[in-house]
Amino acid sequence: MSSKGLRCLGLAYKDELGEFSDYYSERHPAHKKLLDPASYSSIESDLVFVGVVGLRDPPRDEVIKAIEDCRGAGIKVMVITGDNKSTAEAICREIKLFADGEDIGGKSFTGKEFIALSPSKQVETLSKPGGKVFSRAEPKHKQEIVRMLKEMGEIVAMTGDGVNDAPALKLADIGIAMGMTGTEVM
C-alpha cells in the first residue's frame, strides 16, 4: 500500500484493559499513565492485530504545475517528509518530481540515511540537478538540510504545515506556513 502512495495505519485492540477498562476522560485516575512514556510499553503490549488501513492524502491539484513552474525558473525542488520512504517516493512520482520509471538512486534518502553520509557526499547529493526526496525526516534532519543548503550559498524557501516544521521554516531564508491558517506552525 505504501508503494502506491497510501499512508498505512495498523489497527489492534486489547482484551484486558486493566485500570483503563472504565476510562472516560482526562479526569480518570489512570490518565497520567497515558502521558508517561515509561508506561507505553505496558499499555501497548498484548495487543491483537486487526489489520492495516491505507489512507489516501492526495496532493493538491496545483502541485504538478507548481513543480513545473519551479523547474522552469531554475528552482530545485526537494521534498522533506515524515512519510515512509516508499510512500514518499510514490507521491513524488505522482506529483512529477520524478518521472515514471526514473532511477531515483541517489535522489531518495531517509533522513537517517542522508545524515549518515559523509559531509562531502551530502554536499554532492544536494548539488546534483533534479528533484530529491528525504523521507522519515525528523525536525533535526529538516534543519540540517536547510543549514547545508544555505552554507552552499543556496537561497532556501521552505513550506511546512506542522509544528515539527517550525524550526526549519525559521532557519530558511523564506519560510511559508501552509494549511488553512498555518497556526500549527506558529
mmCIF file of C-alpha atoms in Angstrom:
data_model
loop_
_atom_site.group_PDB
_atom_site.id
_atom_site.type_symbol
_atom_site.label_atom_id
_atom_site.label_comp_id
_atom_site.label_asym_id
_atom_site.label_seq_id
_atom_site.Cartn_x
_atom_site.Cartn_y
_atom_site.Cartn_z
ATOM 1 C CA MET A 1 0.000 0.000 0.000
ATOM 2 C CA SER A 2 2.800 2.425 0.814
ATOM 3 C CA SER A 3 4.334 1.933 -2.646
ATOM 4 C CA LYS A 4 1.014 3.186 -4.041
ATOM 5 C CA GLY A 5 1.267 6.391 -2.030
ATOM 6 C CA LEU A 6 -1.003 5.324 0.821
ATOM 7 C CA ARG A 7 -0.224 6.115 4.434
ATOM 8 C CA CYS A 8 -0.548 2.874 6.359
ATOM 9 C CA LEU A 9 -2.058 2.609 9.803
ATOM 10 C CA GLY A 10 -2.006 -0.640 11.770
ATOM 11 C CA LEU A 11 -5.033 -1.417 13.923
ATOM 12 C CA ALA A 12 -5.133 -3.529 17.075
ATOM 13 C CA TYR A 13 -7.157 -3.947 20.233
ATOM 14 C CA LYS A 14 -6.502 -5.167 23.741
ATOM 15 C CA ASP A 15 -8.764 -7.658 25.536
ATOM 16 C CA GLU A 16 -7.607 -6.916 29.062
ATOM 17 C CA LEU A 17 -7.678 -3.167 29.673
ATOM 18 C CA GLY A 18 -6.982 -3.347 33.398
ATOM 19 C CA GLU A 19 -7.301 0.050 35.055
ATOM 20 C CA PHE A 20 -8.316 1.558 31.693
ATOM 21 C CA SER A 21 -11.442 -0.607 31.381
ATOM 22 C CA ASP A 22 -13.643 2.253 32.552
ATOM 23 C CA TYR A 23 -11.554 5.096 31.127
ATOM 24 C CA TYR A 24 -13.764 8.067 30.344
ATOM 25 C CA SER A 25 -11.698 11.299 30.168
ATOM 26 C CA GLU A 26 -8.602 13.170 31.309
ATOM 27 C CA ARG A 27 -10.096 13.174 34.823
ATOM 28 C CA HIS A 28 -9.783 9.369 35.053
ATOM 29 C CA PRO A 29 -7.211 8.301 37.708
ATOM 30 C CA ALA A 30 -5.194 6.280 35.160
ATOM 31 C CA HIS A 31 -4.900 9.179 32.677
ATOM 32 C CA LYS A 32 -1.450 10.131 33.999
ATOM 33 C CA LYS A 33 -0.096 6.807 32.694
ATOM 34 C CA LEU A 34 -1.119 7.789 29.168
ATOM 35 C CA LEU A 35 1.162 10.824 29.451
ATOM 36 C CA ASP A 36 4.155 8.898 30.798
ATOM 37 C CA PRO A 37 6.422 7.391 28.099
ATOM 38 C CA ALA A 38 7.671 4.850 30.652
ATOM 39 C CA SER A 39 4.142 3.344 30.670
ATOM 40 C CA TYR A 40 3.804 2.993 26.882
ATOM 41 C CA SER A 41 5.331 -0.483 26.585
ATOM 42 C CA SER A 42 2.989 -1.974 29.202
ATOM 43 C CA ILE A 43 -0.062 -0.207 27.762
ATOM 44 C CA GLU A 44 0.830 -1.183 24.198
ATOM 45 C CA SER A 45 1.593 -4.869 24.873
ATOM 46 C CA ASP A 46 -0.590 -7.961 24.455
ATOM 47 C CA LEU A 47 -2.435 -6.365 21.544
ATOM 48 C CA VAL A 48 -4.455 -8.317 18.995
ATOM 49 C CA PHE A 49 -3.612 -7.242 15.451
ATOM 50 C CA VAL A 50 -6.717 -6.490 13.401
ATOM 51 C CA GLY A 51 -5.292 -5.256 10.119
ATOM 52 C CA VAL A 52 -3.848 -2.387 8.161
ATOM 53 C CA VAL A 53 -5.695 0.554 6.666
ATOM 54 C CA GLY A 54 -4.322 2.575 3.760
ATOM 55 C CA LEU A 55 -5.178 6.267 3.937
ATOM 56 C CA ARG A 56 -5.086 8.428 0.836
ATOM 57 C CA ASP A 57 -3.999 12.026 1.260
ATOM 58 C CA PRO A 58 -3.915 13.175 -2.350
ATOM 59 C CA PRO A 59 -1.652 16.011 -3.438
ATOM 60 C CA ARG A 60 -3.410 19.260 -4.251
ATOM 61 C CA ASP A 61 -4.273 19.713 -7.912
ATOM 62 C CA GLU A 62 -1.923 22.667 -8.356
ATOM 63 C CA VAL A 63 1.227 20.854 -7.152
ATOM 64 C CA ILE A 64 2.301 19.418 -10.529
ATOM 65 C CA LYS A 65 2.063 22.822 -12.211
ATOM 66 C CA ALA A 66 3.921 24.483 -9.307
ATOM 67 C CA ILE A 67 6.781 21.982 -9.670
ATOM 68 C CA GLU A 68 6.901 22.587 -13.430
ATOM 69 C CA ASP A 69 6.974 26.355 -12.828
ATOM 70 C CA CYS A 70 9.789 25.977 -10.274
ATOM 71 C CA ARG A 71 11.838 23.870 -12.685
ATOM 72 C CA GLY A 72 11.269 26.461 -15.423
ATOM 73 C CA ALA A 73 12.536 29.175 -13.085
ATOM 74 C CA GLY A 74 15.663 27.176 -12.198
ATOM 75 C CA ILE A 75 14.459 26.305 -8.698
ATOM 76 C CA LYS A 76 15.492 22.912 -7.280
ATOM 77 C CA VAL A 77 12.565 21.145 -5.663
ATOM 78 C CA MET A 78 13.174 18.871 -2.684
ATOM 79 C CA VAL A 79 10.557 17.091 -0.613
ATOM 80 C CA ILE A 80 11.335 16.548 3.072
ATOM 81 C CA THR A 81 8.631 14.491 4.751
ATOM 82 C CA GLY A 82 7.942 12.261 7.705
ATOM 83 C CA ASP A 83 6.246 9.741 5.418
ATOM 84 C CA ASN A 84 7.538 6.217 4.872
ATOM 85 C CA LYS A 85 10.173 6.018 2.112
ATOM 86 C CA SER A 86 8.072 4.059 -0.388
ATOM 87 C CA THR A 87 5.037 6.291 0.254
ATOM 88 C CA ALA A 88 7.140 9.415 -0.272
ATOM 89 C CA GLU A 89 8.655 8.040 -3.484
ATOM 90 C CA ALA A 90 5.226 7.117 -4.870
ATOM 91 C CA ILE A 91 3.838 10.572 -4.077
ATOM 92 C CA CYS A 92 6.897 12.238 -5.643
ATOM 93 C CA ARG A 93 6.298 10.243 -8.831
ATOM 94 C CA GLU A 94 2.625 11.239 -8.734
ATOM 95 C CA ILE A 95 3.481 14.948 -8.467
ATOM 96 C CA LYS A 96 6.070 14.538 -11.252
ATOM 97 C CA LEU A 97 9.091 15.356 -9.091
ATOM 98 C CA PHE A 98 10.383 12.084 -10.579
ATOM 99 C CA ALA A 99 9.381 10.691 -13.963
ATOM 100 C CA ASP A 100 7.693 7.295 -14.158
ATOM 101 C CA GLY A 101 10.408 4.672 -14.282
ATOM 102 C CA GLU A 102 13.170 7.171 -13.397
ATOM 103 C CA ASP A 103 16.043 5.685 -11.423
ATOM 104 C CA ILE A 104 15.902 7.559 -8.113
ATOM 105 C CA GLY A 105 19.022 6.017 -6.623
ATOM 106 C CA GLY A 106 20.954 8.898 -5.095
ATOM 107 C CA LYS A 107 17.793 11.043 -5.112
ATOM 108 C CA SER A 108 15.773 9.379 -2.336
ATOM 109 C CA PHE A 109 17.001 9.009 1.236
ATOM 110 C CA THR A 110 15.536 8.626 4.667
ATOM 111 C CA GLY A 111 16.654 11.402 6.995
ATOM 112 C CA LYS A 112 18.941 8.952 8.814
ATOM 113 C CA GLU A 113 20.455 7.634 5.565
ATOM 114 C CA PHE A 114 21.275 11.151 4.409
ATOM 115 C CA ILE A 115 22.749 12.284 7.733
ATOM 116 C CA ALA A 116 24.899 9.098 7.809
ATOM 117 C CA LEU A 117 26.608 10.118 4.530
ATOM 118 C CA SER A 118 29.952 11.870 4.720
ATOM 119 C CA PRO A 119 29.703 15.670 4.585
ATOM 120 C CA SER A 120 31.246 15.703 1.098
ATOM 121 C CA LYS A 121 28.703 13.118 -0.150
ATOM 122 C CA GLN A 122 25.861 15.171 1.378
ATOM 123 C CA VAL A 123 27.024 18.300 -0.477
ATOM 124 C CA GLU A 124 27.473 16.298 -3.684
ATOM 125 C CA THR A 125 23.938 14.906 -3.347
ATOM 126 C CA LEU A 126 22.381 18.319 -2.685
ATOM 127 C CA SER A 127 24.342 19.860 -5.572
ATOM 128 C CA LYS A 128 23.128 17.426 -8.231
ATOM 129 C CA PRO A 129 20.358 18.655 -10.523
ATOM 130 C CA GLY A 130 16.865 17.229 -10.318
ATOM 131 C CA GLY A 131 14.430 16.517 -7.537
ATOM 132 C CA LYS A 132 15.245 14.914 -4.210
ATOM 133 C CA VAL A 133 13.108 13.335 -1.522
ATOM 134 C CA PHE A 134 14.028 12.879 2.126
ATOM 135 C CA SER A 135 11.586 10.618 3.957
ATOM 136 C CA ARG A 136 11.118 9.649 7.601
ATOM 137 C CA ALA A 137 12.684 13.030 8.270
ATOM 138 C CA GLU A 138 12.729 14.315 11.813
ATOM 139 C CA PRO A 139 12.814 18.048 12.582
ATOM 140 C CA LYS A 140 16.592 17.877 13.130
ATOM 141 C CA HIS A 141 17.056 16.355 9.649
ATOM 142 C CA LYS A 142 14.999 19.145 8.082
ATOM 143 C CA GLN A 143 17.055 21.773 9.882
ATOM 144 C CA GLU A 144 20.342 20.149 8.868
ATOM 145 C CA ILE A 145 19.341 20.005 5.186
ATOM 146 C CA VAL A 146 18.281 23.667 5.232
ATOM 147 C CA ARG A 147 21.512 24.627 7.021
ATOM 148 C CA MET A 148 23.656 22.748 4.485
ATOM 149 C CA LEU A 149 21.863 24.308 1.528
ATOM 150 C CA LYS A 150 22.397 27.775 2.977
ATOM 151 C CA GLU A 151 26.084 27.047 3.597
ATOM 152 C CA MET A 152 26.314 26.044 -0.074
ATOM 153 C CA GLY A 153 25.102 29.524 -0.990
ATOM 154 C CA GLU A 154 21.568 28.481 -1.906
ATOM 155 C CA ILE A 155 18.584 30.660 -1.112
ATOM 156 C CA VAL A 156 16.233 28.300 0.693
ATOM 157 C CA ALA A 157 12.466 28.569 0.667
ATOM 158 C CA MET A 158 10.557 26.006 2.687
ATOM 159 C CA THR A 159 6.904 25.253 3.204
ATOM 160 C CA GLY A 160 5.527 23.401 6.197
ATOM 161 C CA ASP A 161 2.207 22.652 7.839
ATOM 162 C CA GLY A 162 3.040 21.346 11.277
ATOM 163 C CA VAL A 163 4.795 22.312 14.454
ATOM 164 C CA ASN A 164 7.594 19.870 13.543
ATOM 165 C CA ASP A 165 8.398 22.105 10.541
ATOM 166 C CA ALA A 166 8.734 25.315 12.558
ATOM 167 C CA PRO A 167 12.488 25.128 13.338
ATOM 168 C CA ALA A 168 13.437 24.562 9.673
ATOM 169 C CA LEU A 169 10.950 27.216 8.490
ATOM 170 C CA LYS A 170 12.596 29.705 10.804
ATOM 171 C CA LEU A 171 16.067 28.740 9.578
ATOM 172 C CA ALA A 172 15.148 29.021 5.875
ATOM 173 C CA ASP A 173 15.586 32.314 4.028
ATOM 174 C CA ILE A 174 11.882 32.123 3.181
ATOM 175 C CA GLY A 175 9.559 30.150 5.488
ATOM 176 C CA ILE A 176 5.987 29.580 4.339
ATOM 177 C CA ALA A 177 3.423 28.196 6.794
ATOM 178 C CA MET A 178 0.831 26.182 4.870
ATOM 179 C CA GLY A 179 -2.620 24.883 5.659
ATOM 180 C CA MET A 180 -5.836 26.658 6.446
ATOM 181 C CA THR A 181 -4.234 29.211 8.762
ATOM 182 C CA GLY A 182 -0.719 27.979 9.414
ATOM 183 C CA THR A 183 -1.492 28.107 13.137
ATOM 184 C CA GLU A 184 0.093 24.714 13.860
ATOM 185 C CA VAL A 185 3.399 26.145 12.671
ATOM 186 C CA MET A 186 3.226 29.443 14.525
#
